[in-house]
Coordinates of N, CA and C in Angstrom, one line a residue:
M262 N -7.1 -33.8 4.7 CA -5.7 -34.2 4.6 C -4.8 -32.9 4.7
K263 N -5.2 -31.9 4.0 CA -4.4 -30.7 4.0 C -4.3 -30.0 5.4
A264 N -5.4 -30.1 6.2 CA -5.4 -29.5 7.5 C -4.3 -30.2 8.4
T265 N -3.9 -31.4 8.2 CA -2.9 -32.1 9.0 C -1.5 -31.7 8.7
Q266 N -1.3 -31.1 7.5 CA 0.0 -30.6 7.1 C 0.3 -29.3 7.7
P267 N 1.6 -29.0 8.0 CA 2.0 -27.7 8.5 C 1.8 -26.6 7.4
D268 N 1.4 -25.4 7.8 CA 1.2 -24.3 6.8 C 2.6 -24.0 6.2
P269 N 2.7 -24.1 4.9 CA 4.0 -23.8 4.2 C 4.5 -22.4 4.6
F270 N 3.6 -21.4 4.6 CA 4.1 -20.0 5.0 C 4.7 -20.0 6.4
Q271 N 4.0 -20.6 7.3 CA 4.5 -20.6 8.7 C 5.8 -21.3 8.8
V272 N 6.0 -22.4 8.1 CA 7.2 -23.2 8.1 C 8.3 -22.3 7.5
F273 N 8.0 -21.6 6.4 CA 9.0 -20.7 5.8 C 9.4 -19.6 6.8
A274 N 8.4 -19.0 7.4 CA 8.6 -17.9 8.3 C 9.5 -18.3 9.5
D275 N 9.4 -19.6 9.9 CA 10.2 -20.1 11.0 C 11.7 -20.2 10.6
T276 N 12.0 -20.3 9.3 CA 13.3 -20.6 8.8 C 14.1 -19.3 8.4
I277 N 13.4 -18.2 8.3 CA 14.0 -16.9 7.8 C 13.9 -15.8 8.9
A278 N 14.6 -14.8 8.7 CA 14.6 -13.6 9.6 C 14.6 -12.3 8.8
V279 N 14.1 -11.3 9.4 CA 14.1 -10.0 8.8 C 15.6 -9.6 8.6
G280 N 15.9 -9.1 7.5 CA 17.3 -8.7 7.2 C 18.0 -9.8 6.3
Q281 N 17.4 -10.9 6.2 CA 18.0 -12.0 5.5 C 17.9 -11.8 4.0
K282 N 19.0 -12.1 3.3 CA 19.0 -12.0 1.8 C 18.5 -13.3 1.2
L283 N 17.7 -13.2 0.2 CA 17.2 -14.4 -0.5 C 17.2 -14.3 -2.0
P284 N 17.5 -15.3 -2.7 CA 17.4 -15.2 -4.2 C 15.9 -15.5 -4.5
G285 N 15.5 -14.9 -5.6 CA 14.1 -15.1 -6.0 C 13.8 -14.8 -7.4
Q286 N 12.6 -15.2 -7.9 CA 12.3 -15.0 -9.3 C 11.0 -14.1 -9.4
V287 N 11.1 -13.1 -10.2 CA 9.9 -12.2 -10.4 C 8.8 -13.0 -11.1
T288 N 7.6 -13.0 -10.4 CA 6.5 -13.7 -11.0 C 5.4 -12.9 -11.5
K289 N 5.3 -11.7 -11.0 CA 4.2 -10.8 -11.4 C 4.5 -9.3 -11.2
L290 N 4.1 -8.5 -12.2 CA 4.3 -7.1 -12.0 C 2.9 -6.4 -11.8
I291 N 2.8 -5.6 -10.8 CA 1.6 -4.8 -10.5 C 2.0 -3.4 -10.4
P292 N 1.0 -2.4 -10.4 CA 1.4 -1.0 -10.4 C 2.2 -0.6 -9.2
S293 N 2.0 -1.3 -8.0 CA 2.7 -0.8 -6.8 C 4.0 -1.6 -6.5
G294 N 4.4 -2.5 -7.4 CA 5.6 -3.3 -7.2 C 5.6 -4.6 -8.0
V295 N 6.4 -5.5 -7.4 CA 6.5 -6.8 -8.1 C 6.4 -7.9 -7.0
F296 N 5.9 -9.1 -7.5 CA 5.9 -10.3 -6.6 C 7.1 -11.1 -7.0
V297 N 7.8 -11.6 -5.9 CA 9.0 -12.4 -6.1 C 8.8 -13.7 -5.4
Q298 N 9.0 -14.9 -6.1 CA 8.9 -16.2 -5.5 C 10.3 -16.5 -4.8
V299 N 10.3 -16.6 -3.5 CA 11.5 -16.9 -2.8 C 11.7 -18.3 -2.3
A300 N 10.6 -19.1 -2.4 CA 10.6 -20.5 -2.1 C 9.4 -21.1 -2.8
D301 N 9.4 -22.4 -2.8 CA 8.3 -23.1 -3.5 C 6.9 -22.7 -2.9
G302 N 6.1 -22.0 -3.7 CA 4.8 -21.6 -3.2 C 4.8 -20.4 -2.3
I303 N 5.9 -19.8 -2.1 CA 6.1 -18.6 -1.2 C 6.5 -17.4 -2.0
E304 N 5.6 -16.4 -2.0 CA 5.9 -15.1 -2.7 C 5.8 -14.0 -1.8
G305 N 6.6 -12.9 -2.1 CA 6.6 -11.7 -1.3 C 6.5 -10.5 -2.3
L306 N 6.2 -9.4 -1.7 CA 6.0 -8.2 -2.5 C 7.2 -7.2 -2.3
V307 N 7.8 -6.8 -3.4 CA 8.8 -5.7 -3.4 C 8.1 -4.5 -3.8
H308 N 7.9 -3.6 -2.9 CA 7.1 -2.3 -3.2 C 8.0 -1.5 -4.2
L309 N 7.3 -0.7 -5.0 CA 7.9 0.1 -6.0 C 9.1 0.9 -5.5
R310 N 8.9 1.5 -4.3 CA 10.0 2.3 -3.7 C 11.2 1.5 -3.3
E311 N 11.0 0.2 -3.2 CA 12.1 -0.7 -2.8 C 12.8 -1.4 -4.0
L312 N 12.4 -1.1 -5.2 CA 12.9 -1.8 -6.4 C 14.3 -1.2 -6.8
A313 N 14.5 0.1 -6.7 CA 15.7 0.7 -7.1 C 16.0 1.9 -6.3
W314 N 17.3 2.4 -6.4 CA 17.7 3.6 -5.6 C 17.1 4.9 -6.2
T315 N 16.9 4.8 -7.5 CA 16.3 6.0 -8.2 C 14.8 5.8 -8.3
P316 N 14.0 6.9 -8.4 CA 12.6 6.8 -8.5 C 12.2 6.0 -9.8
V317 N 11.2 5.1 -9.6 CA 10.7 4.2 -10.7 C 9.2 4.5 -10.9
E318 N 8.8 4.7 -12.2 CA 7.4 4.9 -12.5 C 6.6 3.6 -12.6
T319 N 7.2 2.6 -13.2 CA 6.5 1.3 -13.3 C 7.5 0.2 -13.1
P320 N 7.1 -0.9 -12.5 CA 8.1 -2.0 -12.3 C 8.7 -2.5 -13.5
A321 N 8.0 -2.5 -14.7 CA 8.6 -2.9 -15.9 C 9.9 -2.1 -16.3
D322 N 10.0 -0.9 -15.8 CA 11.2 -0.1 -16.1 C 12.5 -0.7 -15.4
V323 N 12.3 -1.6 -14.4 CA 13.4 -2.2 -13.7 C 13.6 -3.6 -13.9
V324 N 12.5 -4.4 -13.8 CA 12.7 -5.9 -13.9 C 11.6 -6.5 -14.8
P325 N 11.9 -7.5 -15.6 CA 10.8 -8.3 -16.3 C 10.4 -9.5 -15.5
V326 N 9.2 -10.0 -15.8 CA 8.8 -11.3 -15.2 C 9.8 -12.3 -15.6
G327 N 10.1 -13.2 -14.6 CA 11.1 -14.3 -14.9 C 12.5 -13.9 -14.5
D328 N 12.8 -12.6 -14.2 CA 14.1 -12.2 -13.8 C 14.5 -12.7 -12.4
E329 N 15.7 -13.2 -12.3 CA 16.2 -13.6 -11.0 C 16.9 -12.4 -10.3
I330 N 16.4 -12.2 -9.1 CA 16.9 -11.0 -8.3 C 17.2 -11.5 -6.9
T331 N 18.0 -10.7 -6.2 CA 18.3 -10.9 -4.8 C 17.5 -9.9 -4.0
V332 N 16.8 -10.4 -3.0 CA 15.9 -9.5 -2.2 C 16.3 -9.7 -0.7
V333 N 15.9 -8.7 0.1 CA 16.1 -8.8 1.5 C 14.7 -8.8 2.2
V334 N 14.5 -9.6 3.2 CA 13.2 -9.7 3.9 C 13.2 -8.4 4.8
T335 N 12.1 -7.6 4.6 CA 11.9 -6.5 5.5 C 10.8 -6.6 6.5
E336 N 9.9 -7.5 6.2 CA 8.8 -7.8 7.2 C 8.2 -9.1 7.0
I337 N 7.8 -9.8 8.0 CA 7.1 -11.1 8.0 C 5.8 -10.9 8.8
D338 N 4.7 -10.9 8.1 CA 3.4 -10.8 8.7 C 2.7 -12.1 8.8
R339 N 2.8 -12.8 9.9 CA 2.3 -14.2 10.0 C 0.8 -14.2 9.9
E340 N 0.1 -13.2 10.6 CA -1.3 -13.2 10.6 C -1.9 -13.0 9.2
R341 N -1.4 -12.1 8.4 CA -1.9 -11.8 7.1 C -1.2 -12.7 6.0
R342 N -0.2 -13.5 6.5 CA 0.6 -14.3 5.6 C 1.2 -13.5 4.4
R343 N 1.9 -12.4 4.8 CA 2.5 -11.5 3.9 C 4.0 -11.4 4.1
L344 N 4.7 -11.3 3.1 CA 6.2 -11.2 3.1 C 6.5 -9.9 2.4
S345 N 7.2 -9.0 3.1 CA 7.6 -7.7 2.4 C 9.1 -7.8 2.2
L346 N 9.5 -7.5 0.9 CA 10.9 -7.6 0.5 C 11.4 -6.3 0.0
S347 N 12.7 -6.2 -0.1 CA 13.4 -5.0 -0.7 C 14.5 -5.5 -1.7
R348 N 14.5 -4.9 -2.8 CA 15.6 -5.2 -3.8 C 16.7 -4.2 -3.5
R349 N 16.4 -2.9 -3.1 CA 17.4 -1.9 -2.8 C 18.3 -2.3 -1.7
Q350 N 17.8 -2.9 -0.6 CA 18.6 -3.3 0.5 C 19.5 -4.5 0.2
G351 N 19.2 -5.2 -0.9 CA 20.0 -6.3 -1.4 C 21.2 -5.9 -2.3
S352 N 21.2 -4.6 -2.6 CA 22.3 -4.2 -3.5 C 23.1 -3.1 -2.9
S353 N 24.1 -2.7 -3.4 CA 25.0 -1.6 -2.9 C 24.3 -0.3 -2.9
A354 N 24.5 0.6 -2.0 CA 23.8 1.9 -1.9 C 24.1 2.7 -3.1
G355 N 23.1 3.3 -3.7 CA 23.2 4.2 -4.8 C 23.4 3.5 -6.1
V356 N 23.4 2.2 -6.2 CA 23.6 1.6 -7.5 C 22.3 1.3 -8.2

């Protein structure tokens, strides 16, 4: 049954573009960044260097799990089903 349904990631990828701003919720902190849910069942990674304009040692220094943030889509990898996001690009420069 599931095989007959369109892949949610591919459907999502068809509706967004690189550079698009999206609201999302932080779902998981990892040493290299945070995962943000931008749609039902769709998460992307905000790399540590894309979390803030100033250097960050750990993601917990910037955002807690459950935080609502605005992110910008920086890459859509359909083959690997990965979404790369930036929080820096979603905010004003230097803030």
